[in-house]
């Protein structure tokens, strides 16, 4: 059995050890005095040797990625309640407008129905992703948001943690939110928008 000798430097183990090349994971062959991370074990002859040897730089990069991901998750958890309130805001505002007779019943119902549909679609897609079954097309999710279901989609992203990290998807999602809110403001605050709403009273 061929062995590769290298100086393995670590904070808690500074002795010279040996490891078989099959135990090394890295982009290239190890070099003398290269810093690595490893665990100590014994070979078939009962001698102590380094096992699961990896490049220190690679391990450090992975640690930084995990630390960054954990930081993002902590921030997400801390802001979850705030995001939930923001996602529920359209329902509150439309309900208030309906109570004072500013909007027809169909408008808040429209948003509620499409939000429920969007939440259900996200839940179904997450289940499909976890179980390897047929996925819901992203275009379908975006169309539901565009037609007013963006609030339910946001709640799904918050509480189901689905599609909450995919950058390109979220860009398009927020574009659908912007378009839908622009249309809503048009209906609520423009004379022609009022005429459209009056048809449904």
PDB file of C-alpha atoms in Angstrom:
ATOM      1  CA  UNK A   1       0.000   0.000   0.000  1.00  0.00           C
ATOM      2  CA  UNK A   2       1.555   3.243  -1.103  1.00  0.00           C
ATOM      3  CA  UNK A   3       1.467   6.080   1.379  1.00  0.00           C
ATOM      4  CA  UNK A   4       2.011   9.788   0.907  1.00  0.00           C
ATOM      5  CA  UNK A   5       3.999  11.613   3.557  1.00  0.00           C
ATOM      6  CA  UNK A   6       3.164  15.241   4.282  1.00  0.00           C
ATOM      7  CA  UNK A   7       3.482  17.657   7.131  1.00  0.00           C
ATOM      8  CA  UNK A   8      -0.051  18.028   8.493  1.00  0.00           C
ATOM      9  CA  UNK A   9      -0.464  21.270  10.370  1.00  0.00           C
ATOM     10  CA  UNK A  10      -3.356  21.828  12.748  1.00  0.00           C
ATOM     11  CA  UNK A  11      -3.959  23.697  15.962  1.00  0.00           C
ATOM     12  CA  UNK A  12      -4.385  20.566  18.054  1.00  0.00           C
ATOM     13  CA  UNK A  13      -2.101  18.143  16.229  1.00  0.00           C
ATOM     14  CA  UNK A  14       1.362  19.131  15.080  1.00  0.00           C
ATOM     15  CA  UNK A  15       3.027  15.751  14.748  1.00  0.00           C
ATOM     16  CA  UNK A  16       3.996  14.164  11.453  1.00  0.00           C
ATOM     17  CA  UNK A  17       1.497  11.598  10.312  1.00  0.00           C
ATOM     18  CA  UNK A  18       0.780   9.510   7.236  1.00  0.00           C
ATOM     19  CA  UNK A  19      -2.282   9.063   5.105  1.00  0.00           C
ATOM     20  CA  UNK A  20      -3.158   6.995   2.077  1.00  0.00           C
ATOM     21  CA  UNK A  21      -3.806   9.032  -1.052  1.00  0.00           C
ATOM     22  CA  UNK A  22      -7.327   7.582  -1.189  1.00  0.00           C
ATOM     23  CA  UNK A  23      -8.083   9.446   2.041  1.00  0.00           C
ATOM     24  CA  UNK A  24      -7.319  12.821   0.467  1.00  0.00           C
ATOM     25  CA  UNK A  25     -10.021  15.035  -1.025  1.00  0.00           C
ATOM     26  CA  UNK A  26      -8.827  18.025  -3.010  1.00  0.00           C
ATOM     27  CA  UNK A  27      -8.548  19.569  -6.451  1.00  0.00           C
ATOM     28  CA  UNK A  28      -4.923  18.457  -6.806  1.00  0.00           C
ATOM     29  CA  UNK A  29      -2.444  16.129  -5.157  1.00  0.00           C
ATOM     30  CA  UNK A  30      -1.249  17.212  -1.706  1.00  0.00           C
ATOM     31  CA  UNK A  31       2.047  19.027  -1.285  1.00  0.00           C
ATOM     32  CA  UNK A  32       4.591  19.079   1.505  1.00  0.00           C
ATOM     33  CA  UNK A  33       3.669  21.548   4.295  1.00  0.00           C
ATOM     34  CA  UNK A  34       0.182  22.012   2.907  1.00  0.00           C
ATOM     35  CA  UNK A  35      -2.368  22.758   5.612  1.00  0.00           C
ATOM     36  CA  UNK A  36      -5.119  20.189   5.802  1.00  0.00           C
ATOM     37  CA  UNK A  37      -8.001  19.148   8.012  1.00  0.00           C
ATOM     38  CA  UNK A  38      -8.254  15.522   9.063  1.00  0.00           C
ATOM     39  CA  UNK A  39      -9.406  13.055  11.669  1.00  0.00           C
ATOM     40  CA  UNK A  40      -7.137  10.585  13.409  1.00  0.00           C
ATOM     41  CA  UNK A  41      -7.787   6.875  13.085  1.00  0.00           C
ATOM     42  CA  UNK A  42      -6.025   3.556  12.729  1.00  0.00           C
ATOM     43  CA  UNK A  43      -5.217   1.490   9.670  1.00  0.00           C
ATOM     44  CA  UNK A  44      -5.558  -2.280   9.357  1.00  0.00           C
ATOM     45  CA  UNK A  45      -2.253  -2.766  11.131  1.00  0.00           C
ATOM     46  CA  UNK A  46      -3.474  -0.733  14.095  1.00  0.00           C
ATOM     47  CA  UNK A  47      -1.187   2.214  13.411  1.00  0.00           C
ATOM     48  CA  UNK A  48      -2.419   5.760  13.850  1.00  0.00           C
ATOM     49  CA  UNK A  49      -2.897   7.661  10.615  1.00  0.00           C
ATOM     50  CA  UNK A  50      -4.798  10.624   9.205  1.00  0.00           C
ATOM     51  CA  UNK A  51      -8.233   9.904   7.726  1.00  0.00           C
ATOM     52  CA  UNK A  52     -10.692  12.017   5.740  1.00  0.00           C
ATOM     53  CA  UNK A  53      -7.978  14.483   4.780  1.00  0.00           C
ATOM     54  CA  UNK A  54      -9.170  17.677   3.076  1.00  0.00           C
ATOM     55  CA  UNK A  55      -7.628  20.928   1.907  1.00  0.00           C
ATOM     56  CA  UNK A  56      -7.808  23.559   4.628  1.00  0.00           C
ATOM     57  CA  UNK A  57      -8.774  26.295   2.157  1.00  0.00           C
ATOM     58  CA  UNK A  58     -11.615  24.176   0.788  1.00  0.00           C
ATOM     59  CA  UNK A  59     -12.906  23.417   4.280  1.00  0.00           C
ATOM     60  CA  UNK A  60     -12.663  27.071   5.248  1.00  0.00           C
ATOM     61  CA  UNK A  61     -14.651  28.110   2.165  1.00  0.00           C
ATOM     62  CA  UNK A  62     -17.350  25.607   3.070  1.00  0.00           C
ATOM     63  CA  UNK A  63     -17.413  26.910   6.637  1.00  0.00           C
ATOM     64  CA  UNK A  64     -17.824  30.475   5.400  1.00  0.00           C
ATOM     65  CA  UNK A  65     -20.673  29.413   3.133  1.00  0.00           C
ATOM     66  CA  UNK A  66     -22.402  27.697   6.064  1.00  0.00           C
ATOM     67  CA  UNK A  67     -21.817  30.710   8.308  1.00  0.00           C
ATOM     68  CA  UNK A  68     -23.236  33.050   5.657  1.00  0.00           C
ATOM     69  CA  UNK A  69     -26.248  30.772   5.133  1.00  0.00           C
ATOM     70  CA  UNK A  70     -26.836  30.605   8.895  1.00  0.00           C
ATOM     71  CA  UNK A  71     -26.596  34.381   9.149  1.00  0.00           C
ATOM     72  CA  UNK A  72     -29.166  34.740   6.372  1.00  0.00           C
ATOM     73  CA  UNK A  73     -31.440  32.256   8.112  1.00  0.00           C
ATOM     74  CA  UNK A  74     -31.141  34.105  11.437  1.00  0.00           C
ATOM     75  CA  UNK A  75     -32.006  37.405   9.761  1.00  0.00           C
ATOM     76  CA  UNK A  76     -34.913  35.727   7.993  1.00  0.00           C
ATOM     77  CA  UNK A  77     -36.227  34.326  11.292  1.00  0.00           C
ATOM     78  CA  UNK A  78     -35.887  37.698  13.017  1.00  0.00           C
ATOM     79  CA  UNK A  79     -37.847  39.417  10.238  1.00  0.00           C
ATOM     80  CA  UNK A  80     -40.472  36.710   9.772  1.00  0.00           C
ATOM     81  CA  UNK A  81     -43.139  38.448  11.858  1.00  0.00           C
ATOM     82  CA  UNK A  82     -42.555  41.768  10.087  1.00  0.00           C
ATOM     83  CA  UNK A  83     -42.746  40.103   6.669  1.00  0.00           C
ATOM     84  CA  UNK A  84     -45.981  38.382   7.674  1.00  0.00           C
ATOM     85  CA  UNK A  85     -47.577  41.699   8.634  1.00  0.00           C
ATOM     86  CA  UNK A  86     -46.449  43.219   5.325  1.00  0.00           C
ATOM     87  CA  UNK A  87     -47.900  40.267   3.407  1.00  0.00           C
ATOM     88  CA  UNK A  88     -51.221  40.636   5.225  1.00  0.00           C
ATOM     89  CA  UNK A  89     -51.386  44.406   4.664  1.00  0.00           C
ATOM     90  CA  UNK A  90     -53.336  44.192   1.346  1.00  0.00           C
ATOM     91  CA  UNK A  91     -56.122  42.234   3.042  1.00  0.00           C
ATOM     92  CA  UNK A  92     -56.345  44.761   5.866  1.00  0.00           C
ATOM     93  CA  UNK A  93     -56.376  47.784   3.558  1.00  0.00           C
ATOM     94  CA  UNK A  94     -58.872  46.283   1.115  1.00  0.00           C
ATOM     95  CA  UNK A  95     -61.127  45.146   3.956  1.00  0.00           C
ATOM     96  CA  UNK A  96     -61.080  48.662   5.402  1.00  0.00           C
ATOM     97  CA  UNK A  97     -61.838  50.158   1.980  1.00  0.00           C
ATOM     98  CA  UNK A  98     -64.718  47.710   1.535  1.00  0.00           C
ATOM     99  CA  UNK A  99     -66.170  48.515   4.963  1.00  0.00           C
ATOM    100  CA  UNK A 100     -66.373  52.217   4.137  1.00  0.00           C
ATOM    101  CA  UNK A 101     -67.817  51.478   0.708  1.00  0.00           C
ATOM    102  CA  UNK A 102     -64.821  52.520  -1.386  1.00  0.00           C
ATOM    103  CA  UNK A 103     -64.387  49.226  -3.233  1.00  0.00           C
ATOM    104  CA  UNK A 104     -66.827  46.524  -4.348  1.00  0.00           C
ATOM    105  CA  UNK A 105     -66.909  43.170  -2.565  1.00  0.00           C
ATOM    106  CA  UNK A 106     -65.380  41.423  -5.551  1.00  0.00           C
ATOM    107  CA  UNK A 107     -62.000  43.174  -5.157  1.00  0.00           C
ATOM    108  CA  UNK A 108     -60.992  41.886  -1.680  1.00  0.00           C
ATOM    109  CA  UNK A 109     -62.499  38.501  -2.540  1.00  0.00           C
ATOM    110  CA  UNK A 110     -60.389  38.419  -5.709  1.00  0.00           C
ATOM    111  CA  UNK A 111     -57.191  38.945  -3.717  1.00  0.00           C
ATOM    112  CA  UNK A 112     -58.155  36.414  -1.064  1.00  0.00           C
ATOM    113  CA  UNK A 113     -59.003  33.717  -3.623  1.00  0.00           C
ATOM    114  CA  UNK A 114     -55.844  34.187  -5.670  1.00  0.00           C
ATOM    115  CA  UNK A 115     -53.694  34.341  -2.538  1.00  0.00           C
ATOM    116  CA  UNK A 116     -55.151  31.055  -1.324  1.00  0.00           C
ATOM    117  CA  UNK A 117     -54.530  29.548  -4.753  1.00  0.00           C
ATOM    118  CA  UNK A 118     -50.936  30.813  -4.730  1.00  0.00           C
ATOM    119  CA  UNK A 119     -50.253  29.470  -1.235  1.00  0.00           C
ATOM    120  CA  UNK A 120     -51.692  26.092  -2.213  1.00  0.00           C
ATOM    121  CA  UNK A 121     -49.608  26.037  -5.408  1.00  0.00           C
ATOM    122  CA  UNK A 122     -46.417  26.748  -3.454  1.00  0.00           C
ATOM    123  CA  UNK A 123     -47.274  24.050  -0.920  1.00  0.00           C
ATOM    124  CA  UNK A 124     -47.959  21.542  -3.695  1.00  0.00           C
ATOM    125  CA  UNK A 125     -44.712  22.434  -5.468  1.00  0.00           C
ATOM    126  CA  UNK A 126     -42.681  22.083  -2.278  1.00  0.00           C
ATOM    127  CA  UNK A 127     -44.225  18.669  -1.624  1.00  0.00           C
ATOM    128  CA  UNK A 128     -43.431  17.655  -5.206  1.00  0.00           C
ATOM    129  CA  UNK A 129     -39.837  18.869  -4.855  1.00  0.00           C
ATOM    130  CA  UNK A 130     -39.343  16.840  -1.680  1.00  0.00           C
ATOM    131  CA  UNK A 131     -40.919  13.699  -3.114  1.00  0.00           C
ATOM    132  CA  UNK A 132     -39.676  13.793  -6.691  1.00  0.00           C
ATOM    133  CA  UNK A 133     -43.115  14.158  -8.255  1.00  0.00           C
ATOM    134  CA  UNK A 134     -44.437  16.516 -10.930  1.00  0.00           C
ATOM    135  CA  UNK A 135     -43.497  20.146 -10.189  1.00  0.00           C
ATOM    136  CA  UNK A 136     -45.637  23.235 -10.631  1.00  0.00           C
ATOM    137  CA  UNK A 137     -44.136  25.404 -13.416  1.00  0.00           C
ATOM    138  CA  UNK A 138     -42.583  28.623 -12.141  1.00  0.00           C
ATOM    139  CA  UNK A 139     -44.569  30.556 -14.745  1.00  0.00           C
ATOM    140  CA  UNK A 140     -47.757  29.337 -13.063  1.00  0.00           C
ATOM    141  CA  UNK A 141     -46.566  30.620  -9.695  1.00  0.00           C
ATOM    142  CA  UNK A 142     -45.683  33.969 -11.231  1.00  0.00           C
ATOM    143  CA  UNK A 143     -49.046  34.259 -12.996  1.00  0.00           C
ATOM    144  CA  UNK A 144     -50.865  33.660  -9.714  1.00  0.00           C
ATOM    145  CA  UNK A 145     -48.823  36.452  -8.133  1.00  0.00           C
ATOM    146  CA  UNK A 146     -49.442  38.754 -11.076  1.00  0.00           C
ATOM    147  CA  UNK A 147     -53.216  38.301 -10.811  1.00  0.00           C
ATOM    148  CA  UNK A 148     -53.221  39.245  -7.132  1.00  0.00           C
ATOM    149  CA  UNK A 149     -51.981  36.162  -5.332  1.00  0.00           C
ATOM    150  CA  UNK A 150     -48.592  37.669  -4.488  1.00  0.00           C
ATOM    151  CA  UNK A 151     -49.569  38.081  -0.837  1.00  0.00           C
ATOM    152  CA  UNK A 152     -50.287  34.376  -0.447  1.00  0.00           C
ATOM    153  CA  UNK A 153     -47.112  33.607  -2.384  1.00  0.00           C
ATOM    154  CA  UNK A 154     -45.111  35.756   0.022  1.00  0.00           C
ATOM    155  CA  UNK A 155     -46.667  33.994   3.011  1.00  0.00           C
ATOM    156  CA  UNK A 156     -45.715  30.668   1.435  1.00  0.00           C
ATOM    157  CA  UNK A 157     -42.139  31.838   0.967  1.00  0.00           C
ATOM    158  CA  UNK A 158     -42.046  32.962   4.604  1.00  0.00           C
ATOM    159  CA  UNK A 159     -43.664  29.991   6.318  1.00  0.00           C
ATOM    160  CA  UNK A 160     -43.012  27.134   3.898  1.00  0.00           C
ATOM    161  CA  UNK A 161     -39.501  28.364   3.034  1.00  0.00           C
ATOM    162  CA  UNK A 162     -40.115  27.555  -0.586  1.00  0.00           C
ATOM    163  CA  UNK A 163     -38.661  29.666  -3.406  1.00  0.00           C
ATOM    164  CA  UNK A 164     -37.348  32.066  -0.758  1.00  0.00           C
ATOM    165  CA  UNK A 165     -33.680  31.881  -1.788  1.00  0.00           C
ATOM    166  CA  UNK A 166     -33.731  31.475  -5.562  1.00  0.00           C
ATOM    167  CA  UNK A 167     -32.529  34.885  -6.763  1.00  0.00           C
ATOM    168  CA  UNK A 168     -33.849  34.858 -10.334  1.00  0.00           C
ATOM    169  CA  UNK A 169     -37.246  33.571  -9.240  1.00  0.00           C
ATOM    170  CA  UNK A 170     -37.554  36.264  -6.579  1.00  0.00           C
ATOM    171  CA  UNK A 171     -36.638  38.999  -9.048  1.00  0.00           C
ATOM    172  CA  UNK A 172     -39.531  37.994 -11.279  1.00  0.00           C
ATOM    173  CA  UNK A 173     -41.782  37.563  -8.246  1.00  0.00           C
ATOM    174  CA  UNK A 174     -41.174  41.134  -7.072  1.00  0.00           C
ATOM    175  CA  UNK A 175     -41.754  42.361 -10.607  1.00  0.00           C
ATOM    176  CA  UNK A 176     -45.203  40.731 -10.541  1.00  0.00           C
ATOM    177  CA  UNK A 177     -45.859  42.431  -7.192  1.00  0.00           C
ATOM    178  CA  UNK A 178     -44.918  45.818  -8.635  1.00  0.00           C
ATOM    179  CA  UNK A 179     -47.132  45.348 -11.689  1.00  0.00           C
ATOM    180  CA  UNK A 180     -50.092  44.188  -9.623  1.00  0.00           C
ATOM    181  CA  UNK A 181     -49.794  47.025  -7.107  1.00  0.00           C
ATOM    182  CA  UNK A 182     -49.542  49.533  -9.949  1.00  0.00           C
ATOM    183  CA  UNK A 183     -52.798  48.201 -11.370  1.00  0.00           C
ATOM    184  CA  UNK A 184     -54.416  48.275  -7.923  1.00  0.00           C
ATOM    185  CA  UNK A 185     -53.419  51.909  -7.386  1.00  0.00           C
ATOM    186  CA  UNK A 186     -54.805  52.711 -10.815  1.00  0.00           C
ATOM    187  CA  UNK A 187     -58.159  51.174  -9.875  1.00  0.00           C
ATOM    188  CA  UNK A 188     -58.292  52.899  -6.499  1.00  0.00           C
ATOM    189  CA  UNK A 189     -57.022  56.376  -7.297  1.00  0.00           C
ATOM    190  CA  UNK A 190     -57.763  57.191 -10.940  1.00  0.00           C
ATOM    191  CA  UNK A 191     -61.123  58.334 -12.379  1.00  0.00           C
ATOM    192  CA  UNK A 192     -61.070  55.642 -15.047  1.00  0.00           C
ATOM    193  CA  UNK A 193     -60.197  53.079 -12.389  1.00  0.00           C
ATOM    194  CA  UNK A 194     -63.202  54.169 -10.349  1.00  0.00           C
ATOM    195  CA  UNK A 195     -65.397  53.651 -13.398  1.00  0.00           C
ATOM    196  CA  UNK A 196     -64.099  50.102 -13.751  1.00  0.00           C
ATOM    197  CA  UNK A 197     -64.791  49.377 -10.098  1.00  0.00           C
ATOM    198  CA  UNK A 198     -68.278  50.860 -10.312  1.00  0.00           C
ATOM    199  CA  UNK A 199     -69.210  48.154 -12.827  1.00  0.00           C
ATOM    200  CA  UNK A 200     -68.799  45.541 -10.085  1.00  0.00           C
ATOM    201  CA  UNK A 201     -70.770  47.335  -7.388  1.00  0.00           C
TER     202      UNK A 201
END
